[in-house]
Tab-separated table of C-alpha atoms in Angstrom:
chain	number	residue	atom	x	y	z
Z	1	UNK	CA	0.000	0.000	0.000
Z	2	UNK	CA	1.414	3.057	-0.444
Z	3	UNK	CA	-0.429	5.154	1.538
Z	4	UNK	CA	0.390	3.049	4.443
Z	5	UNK	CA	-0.482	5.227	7.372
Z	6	UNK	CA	-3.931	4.982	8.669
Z	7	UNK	CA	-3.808	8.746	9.375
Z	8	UNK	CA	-3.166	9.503	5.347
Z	9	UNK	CA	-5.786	9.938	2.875
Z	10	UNK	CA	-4.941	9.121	-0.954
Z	11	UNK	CA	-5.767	11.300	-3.174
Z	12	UNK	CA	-5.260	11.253	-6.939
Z	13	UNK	CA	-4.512	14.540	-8.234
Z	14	UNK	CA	-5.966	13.306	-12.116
Z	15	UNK	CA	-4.335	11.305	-15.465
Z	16	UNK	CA	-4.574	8.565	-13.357
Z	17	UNK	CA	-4.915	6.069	-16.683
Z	18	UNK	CA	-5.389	8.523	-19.310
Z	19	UNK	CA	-1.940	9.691	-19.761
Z	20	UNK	CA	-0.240	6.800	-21.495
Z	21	UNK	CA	-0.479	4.313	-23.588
Z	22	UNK	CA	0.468	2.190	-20.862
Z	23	UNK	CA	-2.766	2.923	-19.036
Z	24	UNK	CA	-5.293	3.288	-22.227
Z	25	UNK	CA	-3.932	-0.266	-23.015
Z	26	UNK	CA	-4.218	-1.782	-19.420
Z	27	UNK	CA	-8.256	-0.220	-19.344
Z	28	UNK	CA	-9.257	-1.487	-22.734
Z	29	UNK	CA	-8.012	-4.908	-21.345
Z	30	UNK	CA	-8.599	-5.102	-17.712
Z	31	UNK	CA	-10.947	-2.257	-16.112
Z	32	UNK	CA	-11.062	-4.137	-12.822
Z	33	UNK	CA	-7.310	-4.363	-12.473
Z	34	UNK	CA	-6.368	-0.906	-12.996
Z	35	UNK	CA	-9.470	-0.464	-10.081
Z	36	UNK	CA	-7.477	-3.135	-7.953
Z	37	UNK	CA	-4.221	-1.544	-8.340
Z	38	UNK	CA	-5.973	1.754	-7.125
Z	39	UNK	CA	-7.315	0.133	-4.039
Z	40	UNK	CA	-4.131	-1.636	-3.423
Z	41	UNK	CA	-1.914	1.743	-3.232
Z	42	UNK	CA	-4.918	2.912	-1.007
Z	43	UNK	CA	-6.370	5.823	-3.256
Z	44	UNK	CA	-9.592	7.323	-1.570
Z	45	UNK	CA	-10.786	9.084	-4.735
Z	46	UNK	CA	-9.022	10.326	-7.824
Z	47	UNK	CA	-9.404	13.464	-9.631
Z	48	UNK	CA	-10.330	13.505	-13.455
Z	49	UNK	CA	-7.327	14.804	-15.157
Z	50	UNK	CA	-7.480	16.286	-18.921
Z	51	UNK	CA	-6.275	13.041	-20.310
Z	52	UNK	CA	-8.582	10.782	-18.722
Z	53	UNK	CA	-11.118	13.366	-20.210
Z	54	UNK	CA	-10.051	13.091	-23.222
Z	55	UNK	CA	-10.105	8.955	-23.574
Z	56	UNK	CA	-12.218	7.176	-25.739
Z	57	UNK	CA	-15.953	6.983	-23.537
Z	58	UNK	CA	-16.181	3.394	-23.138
Z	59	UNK	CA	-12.657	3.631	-21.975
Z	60	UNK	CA	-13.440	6.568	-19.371
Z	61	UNK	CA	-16.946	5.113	-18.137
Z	62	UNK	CA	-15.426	1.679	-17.725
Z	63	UNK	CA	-12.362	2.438	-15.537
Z	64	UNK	CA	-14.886	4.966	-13.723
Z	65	UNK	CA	-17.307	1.694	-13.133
Z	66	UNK	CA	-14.347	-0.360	-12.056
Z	67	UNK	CA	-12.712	2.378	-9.577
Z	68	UNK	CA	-16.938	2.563	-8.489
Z	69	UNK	CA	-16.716	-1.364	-7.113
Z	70	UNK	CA	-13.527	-0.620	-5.395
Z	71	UNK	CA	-15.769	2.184	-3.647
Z	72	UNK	CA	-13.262	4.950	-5.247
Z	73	UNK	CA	-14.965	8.077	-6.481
Z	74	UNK	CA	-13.638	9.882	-9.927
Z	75	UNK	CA	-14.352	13.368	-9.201
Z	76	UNK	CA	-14.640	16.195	-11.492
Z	77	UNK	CA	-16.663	18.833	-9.985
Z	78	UNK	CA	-17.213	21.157	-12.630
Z	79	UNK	CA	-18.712	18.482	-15.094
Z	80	UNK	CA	-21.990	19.212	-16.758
Z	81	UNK	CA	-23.550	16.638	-19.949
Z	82	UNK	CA	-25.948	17.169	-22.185
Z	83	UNK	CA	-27.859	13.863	-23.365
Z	84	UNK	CA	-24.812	13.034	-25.379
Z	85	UNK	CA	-22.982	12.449	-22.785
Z	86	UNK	CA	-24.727	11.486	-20.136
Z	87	UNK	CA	-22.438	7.921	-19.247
Z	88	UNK	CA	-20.073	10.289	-18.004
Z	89	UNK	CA	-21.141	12.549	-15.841
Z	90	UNK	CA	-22.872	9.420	-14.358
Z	91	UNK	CA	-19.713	7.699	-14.146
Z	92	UNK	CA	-18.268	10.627	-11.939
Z	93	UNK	CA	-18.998	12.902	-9.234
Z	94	UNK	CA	-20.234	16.069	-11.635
Z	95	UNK	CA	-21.648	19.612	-10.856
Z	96	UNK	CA	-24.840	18.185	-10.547
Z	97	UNK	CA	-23.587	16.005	-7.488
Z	98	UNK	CA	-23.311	16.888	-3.961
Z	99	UNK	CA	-19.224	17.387	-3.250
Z	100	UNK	CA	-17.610	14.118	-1.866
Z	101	UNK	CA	-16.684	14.372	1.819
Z	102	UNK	CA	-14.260	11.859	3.392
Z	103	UNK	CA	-14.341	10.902	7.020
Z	104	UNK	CA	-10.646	10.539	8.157
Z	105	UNK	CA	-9.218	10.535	11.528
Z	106	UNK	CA	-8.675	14.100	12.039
Z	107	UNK	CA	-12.486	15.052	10.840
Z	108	UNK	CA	-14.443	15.250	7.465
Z	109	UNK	CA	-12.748	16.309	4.170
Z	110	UNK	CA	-13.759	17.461	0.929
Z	111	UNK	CA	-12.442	16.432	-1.616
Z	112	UNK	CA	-13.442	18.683	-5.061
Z	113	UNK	CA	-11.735	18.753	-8.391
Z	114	UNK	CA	-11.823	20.556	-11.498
Z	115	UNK	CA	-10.703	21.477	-14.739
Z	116	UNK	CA	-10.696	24.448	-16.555
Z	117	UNK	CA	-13.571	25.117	-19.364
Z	118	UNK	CA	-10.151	25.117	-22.457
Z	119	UNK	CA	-9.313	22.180	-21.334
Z	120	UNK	CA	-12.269	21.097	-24.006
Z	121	UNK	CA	-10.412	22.562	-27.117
Z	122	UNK	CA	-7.681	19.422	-26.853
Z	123	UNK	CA	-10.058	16.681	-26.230
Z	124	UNK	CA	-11.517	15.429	-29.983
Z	125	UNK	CA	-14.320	16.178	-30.778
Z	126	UNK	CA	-16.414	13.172	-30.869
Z	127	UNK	CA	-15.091	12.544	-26.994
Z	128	UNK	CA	-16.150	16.600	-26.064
Z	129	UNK	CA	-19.753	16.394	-27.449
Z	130	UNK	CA	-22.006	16.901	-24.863
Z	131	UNK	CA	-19.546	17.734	-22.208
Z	132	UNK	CA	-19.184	21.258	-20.674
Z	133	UNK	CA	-16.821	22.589	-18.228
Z	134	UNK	CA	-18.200	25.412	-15.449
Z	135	UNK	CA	-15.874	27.785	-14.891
Z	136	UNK	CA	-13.251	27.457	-12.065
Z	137	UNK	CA	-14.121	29.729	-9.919
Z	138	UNK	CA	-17.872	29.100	-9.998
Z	139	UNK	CA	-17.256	25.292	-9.246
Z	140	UNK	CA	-15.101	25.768	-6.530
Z	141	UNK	CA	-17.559	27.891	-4.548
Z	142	UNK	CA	-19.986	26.337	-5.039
Z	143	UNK	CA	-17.987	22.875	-4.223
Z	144	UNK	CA	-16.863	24.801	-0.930
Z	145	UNK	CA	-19.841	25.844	0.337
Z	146	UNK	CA	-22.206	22.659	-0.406
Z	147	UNK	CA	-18.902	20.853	1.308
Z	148	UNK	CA	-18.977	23.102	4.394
Z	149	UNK	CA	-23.155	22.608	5.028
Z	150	UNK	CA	-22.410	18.618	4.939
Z	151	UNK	CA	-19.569	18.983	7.649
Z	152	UNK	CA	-16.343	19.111	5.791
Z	153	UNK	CA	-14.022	20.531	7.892
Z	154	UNK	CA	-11.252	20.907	5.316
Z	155	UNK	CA	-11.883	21.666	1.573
């Protein structure tokens, strides 16, 4: 485990499988590993990074499942879809979720993530349709606030 202390919390900061080939490869072919592997280092949630954003759907709602069974959120917290995409923002923790709070030790921590609204122009087209991006500073207070009223202590 790398997170081996029962007093940390692992966090993914995003590109947790979309930045390589290495990882596109190992979700086409095993979903439920790359989840495992996850849960083994002892990741609590992971953020949705621009490349994971930018893999092919299947790919992104199918790792998203997998990390789901290993009870591992994929957060991006200024997500919005339109019908078009509506497999991913139900894959993920989106704007239209309330914020994911941890419990740890020390008290209750929120854990939000986002991206900002550019970040669109470099994923292909066909993989962008449907998708919007709220702007940063929008998401995060709104993320900060709806985290506060349901106890999180740190944001």
């Amino acid at each position: 485990m790398l997170f081996r202390s029962p007093d940390a919390l692992g966090l993914d900061a995003g590109d947790l499988v979309g930045s390589s080939a290495m990882g596109h490869f190992a979700v086409s072919h095993d979903a439920a590993a790359v989840a495992a592997a996850a849960a083994a280092m002892g990741l609590r949630a992971t953020a949705v990074g621009h490349r994971d954003l930018a893999m092919a759907r299947e790919q992104f709602v199918a790792v998203a499942a997998a990390l789901r069974t290993r009870e591992i959120p994929y957060v991006l917290t200024n997500l919005a879809c339109g019908p078009a995409a509506r497999s991913v923002c139900d894959a993920v923790i989106d704007s239209a979720d309330a914020p994911l709070v941890l419990d740890t030790p020390q008290g209750r921590v929120a854990f939000l993530a986002v991206l900002g609204p550019t970040t669109l122009r470099n994923v292909a087209h066909d993989r962008a349709v449907g998708i919007t991006l709220e702007p940063v500073a929008e998401a995060i207070a709104r993320g900060v606030a709806a985290a506060r009223a349901a106890g999180a202590r740190w944001v």
